[in-house]
CSV table of C-alpha atoms and ligand atoms in Angstrom, one decimal:
chain,number,residue,atom,x,y,z
A,1,MET,CA,78.3,108.0,92.1
A,2,PRO,CA,75.1,106.3,91.4
A,3,SER,CA,75.6,106.1,87.6
A,4,LEU,CA,78.7,104.0,88.1
A,5,LEU,CA,77.1,101.5,90.4
A,6,ASP,CA,74.0,99.3,90.1
A,7,ALA,CA,72.1,100.2,93.2
A,8,ASP,CA,69.9,97.1,92.8
A,9,VAL,CA,72.7,94.5,93.2
A,10,LEU,CA,71.7,93.6,96.8
A,11,THR,CA,68.0,93.3,95.9
A,12,ARG,CA,68.9,90.9,93.1
A,13,LEU,CA,70.9,88.8,95.6
A,14,GLY,CA,67.9,88.3,97.9
A,15,PRO,CA,67.6,88.7,101.7
A,16,ASP,CA,70.3,86.4,102.9
A,17,GLY,CA,73.4,88.0,101.4
A,18,ALA,CA,74.7,89.2,104.7
A,19,ASP,CA,74.1,85.7,106.2
A,20,ARG,CA,76.0,84.0,103.4
A,21,PHE,CA,78.8,86.5,103.8
A,22,ALA,CA,79.1,85.8,107.5
A,23,ARG,CA,79.2,82.1,106.8
A,24,ASP,CA,81.4,82.0,103.7
A,25,GLY,CA,83.6,85.1,104.2
A,26,TYR,CA,82.8,85.9,100.6
A,27,LEU,CA,79.8,87.3,98.7
A,28,ALA,CA,79.7,87.7,94.9
A,29,LEU,CA,78.2,91.0,93.7
A,30,PRO,CA,77.6,90.3,90.0
A,31,GLY,CA,77.1,93.3,87.8
A,32,LEU,CA,77.9,95.8,90.6
A,33,LEU,CA,79.4,98.2,88.0
A,34,THR,CA,77.0,99.6,85.4
A,35,GLY,CA,78.2,99.6,81.7
A,36,GLU,CA,79.1,103.3,82.2
A,37,GLY,CA,81.0,102.5,85.4
A,38,LEU,CA,83.0,99.8,83.7
A,39,ALA,CA,83.8,102.0,80.8
A,40,VAL,CA,84.9,105.0,82.9
A,41,LEU,CA,86.9,103.0,85.4
A,42,GLY,CA,88.4,100.9,82.6
A,43,ARG,CA,89.7,104.1,80.9
A,44,GLU,CA,91.0,105.3,84.3
A,45,ALA,CA,92.9,102.0,84.8
A,46,THR,CA,94.4,102.1,81.3
A,47,GLY,CA,95.8,105.5,82.1
A,48,LEU,CA,97.2,104.4,85.5
A,49,GLU,CA,98.7,101.2,84.0
A,50,ALA,CA,101.4,103.5,82.4
A,51,VAL,CA,102.8,104.2,85.9
A,52,ALA,CA,102.2,100.8,87.4
A,53,ARG,CA,105.1,98.5,88.3
A,54,ARG,CA,105.9,94.9,87.4
A,55,ARG,CA,106.3,92.6,90.4
A,56,ASP,CA,107.8,89.1,90.3
A,57,PHE,CA,108.8,87.6,93.6
A,58,ALA,CA,107.9,85.1,96.4
A,59,MET,CA,106.4,86.8,99.4
A,60,ALA,CA,108.2,85.6,102.5
A,61,CYS,CA,105.6,86.7,105.0
A,62,MET,CA,102.9,84.7,103.1
A,63,ASP,CA,104.6,81.3,103.0
A,64,ASP,CA,106.7,82.3,99.9
A,65,SER,CA,103.6,82.4,97.7
A,66,PRO,CA,104.2,83.8,94.3
A,67,ARG,CA,103.5,87.3,93.0
A,68,HIS,CA,103.6,87.7,89.2
A,69,MET,CA,101.6,90.8,88.4
A,70,THR,CA,101.7,94.6,87.7
A,71,THR,CA,100.5,96.8,90.6
A,72,LEU,CA,99.9,100.4,91.6
A,73,GLY,CA,99.6,101.4,95.2
A,74,GLY,CA,96.9,103.7,96.7
A,75,HIS,CA,99.4,106.5,97.3
A,76,VAL,CA,100.0,106.9,93.6
A,77,ILE,CA,96.4,106.3,92.7
A,78,GLY,CA,95.5,109.1,95.2
A,79,ARG,CA,97.7,111.5,93.3
A,80,ALA,CA,96.9,110.5,89.8
A,81,SER,CA,93.1,109.9,90.0
A,82,THR,CA,90.2,111.8,91.4
A,83,LEU,CA,87.6,109.2,90.3
A,84,ILE,CA,89.0,106.2,92.2
A,85,PRO,CA,89.4,107.9,95.6
A,86,ALA,CA,85.9,109.4,95.2
A,87,LEU,CA,84.4,106.0,94.4
A,88,TYR,CA,86.3,104.5,97.4
A,89,ARG,CA,84.6,106.8,99.8
A,90,ASP,CA,81.3,107.0,98.0
A,91,ARG,CA,78.5,106.8,100.6
A,92,SER,CA,76.3,104.4,98.6
A,93,LEU,CA,79.2,102.0,98.0
A,94,MET,CA,80.3,102.1,101.7
A,95,GLY,CA,76.6,101.6,102.6
A,96,LEU,CA,76.5,98.5,100.5
A,97,VAL,CA,79.7,97.1,102.2
A,98,ARG,CA,78.3,97.9,105.6
A,99,GLU,CA,75.0,96.1,104.8
A,100,VAL,CA,76.8,92.9,103.7
A,101,ALA,CA,79.4,93.1,106.5
A,102,GLY,CA,76.7,93.6,109.1
A,103,GLU,CA,78.8,96.1,111.0
A,104,PRO,CA,79.9,99.7,110.5
A,105,VAL,CA,82.8,100.1,108.1
A,106,ILE,CA,85.2,103.0,107.7
A,107,GLU,CA,88.0,104.0,105.3
A,108,VAL,CA,91.5,102.6,105.8
A,109,ASP,CA,93.9,105.4,106.8
A,110,ASP,CA,96.9,103.9,105.1
A,111,PRO,CA,97.3,105.7,101.8
A,112,VAL,CA,99.1,102.7,100.2
A,113,GLU,CA,96.6,100.0,101.0
A,114,ARG,CA,93.2,101.7,100.9
A,115,HIS,CA,92.7,101.3,97.1
A,116,VAL,CA,95.1,99.4,94.9
A,117,LEU,CA,95.2,98.3,91.2
A,118,ASN,CA,96.2,94.7,90.4
A,119,ILE,CA,96.8,93.7,86.8
A,120,LEU,CA,97.5,90.1,85.6
A,121,HIS,CA,98.5,90.3,81.9
A,122,ARG,CA,101.1,87.6,81.1
A,123,ALA,CA,100.7,83.8,80.9
A,124,GLY,CA,101.3,82.4,84.4
A,125,ASP,CA,100.5,85.7,86.1
A,126,THR,CA,99.1,85.1,89.6
A,127,HIS,CA,98.4,86.7,92.9
A,128,GLY,CA,99.5,84.0,95.4
A,129,ALA,CA,98.0,82.9,98.7
A,130,HIS,CA,97.6,85.5,101.5
A,131,THR,CA,95.4,87.2,103.9
A,132,ASP,CA,95.0,91.0,103.9
A,133,ASP,CA,95.9,93.4,106.7
A,134,HIS,CA,92.4,94.9,106.9
A,135,PRO,CA,89.1,93.1,107.5
A,136,TYR,CA,87.1,93.8,104.3
A,137,ALA,CA,88.1,93.8,100.7
A,138,LEU,CA,85.8,94.9,97.9
A,139,VAL,CA,87.2,93.7,94.6
A,140,LEU,CA,85.9,95.4,91.4
A,141,PHE,CA,86.6,93.6,88.1
A,142,LEU,CA,87.6,95.9,85.2
A,143,GLU,CA,88.9,93.0,83.0
A,144,ALA,CA,88.7,89.2,83.4
A,145,PRO,CA,88.8,86.1,81.3
A,146,ASP,CA,85.3,85.2,80.2
A,147,ASP,CA,86.1,81.5,80.3
A,148,PRO,CA,86.8,80.0,83.7
A,149,ALA,CA,89.2,77.6,82.0
A,150,ASP,CA,91.5,80.5,81.3
A,151,GLY,CA,92.4,81.1,85.0
A,152,GLY,CA,92.2,84.2,87.0
A,153,LEU,CA,89.8,82.5,89.4
A,154,VAL,CA,89.6,83.4,93.1
A,155,ARG,CA,90.2,80.5,95.6
A,156,TYR,CA,89.3,81.2,99.1
A,157,LEU,CA,88.8,79.5,102.5
A,158,PRO,CA,87.1,81.3,105.4
A,159,ARG,CA,88.6,81.2,108.9
A,160,ALA,CA,91.7,79.4,107.5
A,161,ALA,CA,94.1,78.1,110.0
A,162,SER,CA,97.0,78.5,107.6
A,163,LEU,CA,97.6,79.4,104.0
A,164,ARG,CA,98.4,75.8,103.1
A,165,THR,CA,94.8,74.8,103.7
A,166,LEU,CA,93.9,76.9,100.7
A,167,ASP,CA,94.6,73.9,98.5
A,168,SER,CA,92.6,71.5,100.5
A,169,GLY,CA,89.2,70.2,99.3
A,170,ARG,CA,87.4,72.7,101.6
A,171,ALA,CA,88.5,75.7,99.6
A,172,ARG,CA,86.1,77.2,97.1
A,173,THR,CA,86.6,78.7,93.7
A,174,ALA,CA,84.8,81.7,92.1
A,175,HIS,CA,84.8,83.1,88.6
A,176,HIS,CA,84.0,86.7,87.8
A,177,ARG,CA,83.5,88.8,84.7
A,178,ALA,CA,84.3,92.4,84.0
A,179,GLY,CA,81.8,94.6,85.8
A,180,ASP,CA,81.4,92.1,88.7
A,181,ALA,CA,82.6,92.5,92.2
A,182,TYR,CA,82.9,90.5,95.4
A,183,LEU,CA,83.3,91.3,99.1
A,184,LEU,CA,85.7,89.3,101.1
A,185,ARG,CA,86.3,89.0,104.9
A,186,SER,CA,89.9,89.3,103.8
A,187,ASP,CA,91.9,89.3,107.0
A,188,THR,CA,90.7,85.8,108.1
A,189,THR,CA,89.8,84.3,104.7
A,190,ALA,CA,92.9,82.8,102.9
A,191,HIS,CA,92.7,83.7,99.2
A,192,ARG,CA,94.6,83.6,96.0
A,193,VAL,CA,94.1,84.2,92.3
A,194,THR,CA,94.8,81.2,90.0
A,195,PRO,CA,97.4,81.8,87.1
A,196,LEU,CA,96.3,83.0,83.7
A,197,VAL,CA,96.8,80.0,81.5
A,198,ARG,CA,98.0,81.6,78.2
A,199,PRO,CA,99.3,84.7,76.6
A,200,GLY,CA,96.8,87.4,75.5
A,201,LEU,CA,94.6,87.1,78.6
A,202,ARG,CA,94.1,90.0,81.1
A,203,ARG,CA,92.6,90.4,84.5
A,204,THR,CA,92.5,93.9,86.1
A,205,VAL,CA,90.9,94.6,89.5
A,206,LEU,CA,90.6,97.5,91.9
A,207,ASN,CA,90.8,96.4,95.5
A,208,PHE,CA,89.1,98.7,98.0
A,209,ALA,CA,90.1,97.9,101.7
A,210,TYR,CA,87.8,98.9,104.5
A,211,THR,CA,88.1,98.5,108.3
A,212,THR,CA,85.9,99.0,111.3
A,213,PRO,CA,86.0,101.5,114.2
A,214,VAL,CA,87.3,98.7,116.5
A,215,ALA,CA,89.5,96.5,114.2
A,216,ARG,CA,93.3,96.6,114.5
A,217,PRO,CA,95.2,95.9,111.3
A,218,HIS,CA,97.2,92.7,111.0
A,219,ARG,CA,100.5,94.5,110.3
A,220,THR,CA,102.5,92.6,107.7
A,221,PRO,CA,105.1,93.8,105.2
A,222,SER,CA,102.9,92.5,102.4
A,223,ALA,CA,101.5,95.8,101.2
A,224,THR,CA,104.9,97.5,101.2
A,225,GLU,CA,106.4,94.7,99.2
A,226,LEU,CA,103.6,94.6,96.6
A,227,TYR,CA,102.8,98.3,96.3
A,228,GLU,CA,105.8,100.5,97.2
B,1,AKG,O1,92.3,90.0,92.6
B,1,AKG,C1,91.6,89.5,93.5
B,1,AKG,O2,90.6,88.8,93.2
B,1,AKG,C2,92.1,89.5,94.9
B,1,AKG,C3,92.9,90.7,95.2
B,1,AKG,C4,93.6,90.6,96.5
B,1,AKG,O3,93.5,89.6,97.2
B,1,AKG,C5,94.3,91.7,97.1
B,1,AKG,O4,94.5,92.8,96.4
B,1,AKG,O5,94.7,91.7,98.3
B,2,FE2,FE1,93.9,90.0,99.2
């Protein structure tokens, strides 16, 4: 789906993207979506939001970190959308993930976790601290506050010993705009999304999970609790 993705994103980042990713567990991919890609995926997400579900709870298996968000699991997206599953398995997109990851990546079998939609849309909405079950997460931004002061920032800490260390001084913070993306080494990098600070703000992402031929998922109940 070349017209939805900016094929030059890695060239713009320079030659050390994969090295930075290996070191930081994170690589920003600014402007990965073209204007057309953002428009088309934005319309798709707006349609899917009608069947998405509100979640407000503390996730026991992730240190009781908060979830205040509206979500849609991959199993529903797989039935309701042809575009998102096609983009998920798009060769050029998976090639980009492979290049940054520095190893072969494959699709996640689990229909719930492979591609999910996360919408923060109320004041205080947040996706609390966790690690993912699968090694790689490609997060695509369809909506996000333009001003970092409005929240919706990603905090992350690679090779985190525990989720609590995510609020230590070593954690980093990243701001993204609609059309941006990032790749995360998501099974070993603790991460969370900071709360939206006031009403009227929205932050919508697609999260595409990938694994490798040798990786074994960290099985937690988190995806079931958030997406089923
Ligand atoms: O919204 C984000 O930036 C992160 C999403 C995430 O961590 C997840 O869906 O597991
Ligand atoms: Fe995550």
